[in-house]
Coordinates of N, CA and C in Angstrom, one line a residue:
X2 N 0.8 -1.2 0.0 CA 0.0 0.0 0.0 C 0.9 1.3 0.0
X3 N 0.5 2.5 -0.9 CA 1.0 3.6 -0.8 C 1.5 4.3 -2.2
X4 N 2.3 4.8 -2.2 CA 2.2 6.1 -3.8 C 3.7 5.4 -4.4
X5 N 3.2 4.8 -5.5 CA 4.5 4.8 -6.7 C 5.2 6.0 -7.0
X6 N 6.4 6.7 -7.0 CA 7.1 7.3 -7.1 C 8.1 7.2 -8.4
X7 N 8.8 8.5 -8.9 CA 9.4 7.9 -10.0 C 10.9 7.8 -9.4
X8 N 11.0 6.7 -10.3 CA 12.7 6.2 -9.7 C 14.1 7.5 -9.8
X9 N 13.9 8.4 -10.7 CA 14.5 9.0 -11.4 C 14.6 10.4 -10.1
X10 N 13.1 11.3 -9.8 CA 13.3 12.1 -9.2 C 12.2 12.1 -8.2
X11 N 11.2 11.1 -7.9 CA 10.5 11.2 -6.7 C 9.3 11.5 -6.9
X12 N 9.0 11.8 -8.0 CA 7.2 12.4 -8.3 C 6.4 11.5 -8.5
X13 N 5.3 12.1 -7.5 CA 4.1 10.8 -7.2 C 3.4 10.3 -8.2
X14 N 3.2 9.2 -8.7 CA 2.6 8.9 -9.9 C 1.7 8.0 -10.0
X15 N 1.3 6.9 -9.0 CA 0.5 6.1 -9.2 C 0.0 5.9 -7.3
X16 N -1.0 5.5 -7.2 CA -1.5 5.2 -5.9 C -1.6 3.8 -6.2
X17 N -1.6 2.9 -4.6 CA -1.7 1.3 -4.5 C -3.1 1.0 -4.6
X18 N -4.1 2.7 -4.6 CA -5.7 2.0 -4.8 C -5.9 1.6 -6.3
X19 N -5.2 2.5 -7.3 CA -5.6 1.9 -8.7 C -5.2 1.2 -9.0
X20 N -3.9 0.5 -8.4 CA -3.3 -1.1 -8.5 C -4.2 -2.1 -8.5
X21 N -3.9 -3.2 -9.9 CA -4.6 -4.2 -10.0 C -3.9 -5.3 -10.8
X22 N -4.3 -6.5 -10.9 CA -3.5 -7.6 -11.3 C -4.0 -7.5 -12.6
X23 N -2.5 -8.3 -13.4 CA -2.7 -8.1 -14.7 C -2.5 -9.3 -15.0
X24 N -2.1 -9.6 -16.3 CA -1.3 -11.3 -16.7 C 0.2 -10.5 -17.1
X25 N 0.5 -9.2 -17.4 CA 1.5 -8.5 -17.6 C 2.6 -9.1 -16.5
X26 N 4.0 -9.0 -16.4 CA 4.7 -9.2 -15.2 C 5.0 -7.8 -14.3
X27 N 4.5 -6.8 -15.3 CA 4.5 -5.2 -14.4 C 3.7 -4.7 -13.8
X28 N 4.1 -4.1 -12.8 CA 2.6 -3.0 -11.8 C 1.6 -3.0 -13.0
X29 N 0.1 -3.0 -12.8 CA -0.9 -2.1 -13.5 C -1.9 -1.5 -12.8
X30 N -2.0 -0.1 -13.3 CA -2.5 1.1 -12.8 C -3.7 1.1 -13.5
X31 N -5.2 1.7 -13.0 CA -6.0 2.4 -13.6 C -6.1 3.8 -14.1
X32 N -5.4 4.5 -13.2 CA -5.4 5.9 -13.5 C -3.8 6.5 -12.6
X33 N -3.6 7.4 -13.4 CA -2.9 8.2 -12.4 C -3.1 9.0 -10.8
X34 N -1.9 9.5 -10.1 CA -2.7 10.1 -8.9 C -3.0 11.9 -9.2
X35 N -2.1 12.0 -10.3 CA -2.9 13.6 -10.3 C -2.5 13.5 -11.6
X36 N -3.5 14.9 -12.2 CA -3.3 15.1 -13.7 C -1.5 15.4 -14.1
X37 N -0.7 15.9 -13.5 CA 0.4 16.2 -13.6 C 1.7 15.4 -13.6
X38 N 0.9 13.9 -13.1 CA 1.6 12.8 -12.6 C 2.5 12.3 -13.8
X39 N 2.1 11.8 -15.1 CA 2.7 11.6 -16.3 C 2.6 12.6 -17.0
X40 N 3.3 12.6 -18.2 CA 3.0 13.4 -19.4 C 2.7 12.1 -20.2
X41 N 1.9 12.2 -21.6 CA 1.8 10.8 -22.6 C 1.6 11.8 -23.8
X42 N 2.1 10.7 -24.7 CA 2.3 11.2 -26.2 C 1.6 9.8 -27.2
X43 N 0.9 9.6 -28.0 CA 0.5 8.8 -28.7 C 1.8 8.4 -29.6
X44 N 2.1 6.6 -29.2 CA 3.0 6.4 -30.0 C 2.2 5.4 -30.9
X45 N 1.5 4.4 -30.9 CA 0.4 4.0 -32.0 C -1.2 3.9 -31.5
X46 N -1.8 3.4 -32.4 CA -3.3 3.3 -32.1 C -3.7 2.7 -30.9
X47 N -3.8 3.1 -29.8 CA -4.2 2.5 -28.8 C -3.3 2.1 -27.6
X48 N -2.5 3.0 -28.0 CA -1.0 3.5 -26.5 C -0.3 4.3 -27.2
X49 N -0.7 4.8 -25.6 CA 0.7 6.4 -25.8 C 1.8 6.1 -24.8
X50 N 2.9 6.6 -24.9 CA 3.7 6.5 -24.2 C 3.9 7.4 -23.3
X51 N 4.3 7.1 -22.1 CA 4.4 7.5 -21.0 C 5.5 8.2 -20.1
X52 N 5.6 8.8 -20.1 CA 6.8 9.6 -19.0 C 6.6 10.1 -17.6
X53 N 7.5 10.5 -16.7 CA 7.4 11.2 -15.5 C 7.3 12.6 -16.3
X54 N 6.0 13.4 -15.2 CA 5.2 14.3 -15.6 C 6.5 15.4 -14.8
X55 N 7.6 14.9 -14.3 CA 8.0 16.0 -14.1 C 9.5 16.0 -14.4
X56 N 10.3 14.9 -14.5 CA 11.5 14.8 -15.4 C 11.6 13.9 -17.2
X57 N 10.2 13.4 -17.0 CA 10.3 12.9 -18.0 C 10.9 11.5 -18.5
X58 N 11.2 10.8 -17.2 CA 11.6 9.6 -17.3 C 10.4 8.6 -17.7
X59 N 11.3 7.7 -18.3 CA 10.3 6.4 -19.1 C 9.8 5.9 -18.1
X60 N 8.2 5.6 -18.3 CA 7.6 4.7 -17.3 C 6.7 3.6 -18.6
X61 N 6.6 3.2 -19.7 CA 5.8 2.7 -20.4 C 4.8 2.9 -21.3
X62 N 3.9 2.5 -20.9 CA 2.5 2.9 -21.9 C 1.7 3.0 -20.9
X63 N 0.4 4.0 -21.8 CA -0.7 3.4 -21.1 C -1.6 2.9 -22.5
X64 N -2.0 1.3 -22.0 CA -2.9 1.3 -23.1 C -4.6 1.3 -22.8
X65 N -5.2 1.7 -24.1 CA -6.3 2.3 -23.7 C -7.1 1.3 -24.3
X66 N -8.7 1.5 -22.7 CA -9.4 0.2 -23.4 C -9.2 -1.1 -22.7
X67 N -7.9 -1.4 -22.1 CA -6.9 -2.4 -21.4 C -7.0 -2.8 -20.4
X68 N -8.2 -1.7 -19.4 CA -8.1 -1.9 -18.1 C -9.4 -3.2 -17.8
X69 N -9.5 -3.3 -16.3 CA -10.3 -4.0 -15.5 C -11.8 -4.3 -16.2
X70 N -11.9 -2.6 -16.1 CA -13.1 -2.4 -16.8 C -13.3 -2.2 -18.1
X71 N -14.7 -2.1 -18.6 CA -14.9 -1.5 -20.1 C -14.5 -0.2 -20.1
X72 N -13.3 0.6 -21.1 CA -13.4 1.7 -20.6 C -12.3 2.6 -20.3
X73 N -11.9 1.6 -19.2 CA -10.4 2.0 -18.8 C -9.2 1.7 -19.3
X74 N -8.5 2.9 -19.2 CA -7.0 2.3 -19.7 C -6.0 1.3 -18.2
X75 N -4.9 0.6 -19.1 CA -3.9 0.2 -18.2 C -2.8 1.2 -18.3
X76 N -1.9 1.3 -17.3 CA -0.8 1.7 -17.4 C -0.1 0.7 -17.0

């Protein structure tokens, strides 16, 4: 339980409440913890890629559509 951080410089980026199990071997997120948390840029149809919202370090995708629900994306 508690706030994913980025490895790089410490900005909050994911909460352990929108943690959920994936078949992936990586963390997957529902949402971020604040709008500011990533930045994302569309790298194909149906994921963008993802950065720290505040140095800009690689965190992956989020893919859209992906998530738990109808609807939601994964990160």
């Amino acid at each position: 339980p508690g706030i994913y951080v980025c490895a790089r410089c410490g900005h909050e980026l994911f909460s352990s409440r929108a943690k959920y199990e994936h078949s992936s071997p990586w963390p997957a997120f529902t949402e971020t913890l604040r709008g500011d948390s990533v930045a994302k840029r569309e790298e194909r149809p149906g994921a963008l890629k993802v950065t720290c919202g505040k140095c800009g370090n690689g965190l992956g995708h989020e893919f859209l559509n992906d998530g738990p629900k109808q609807g939601q994306s994964r990160f």
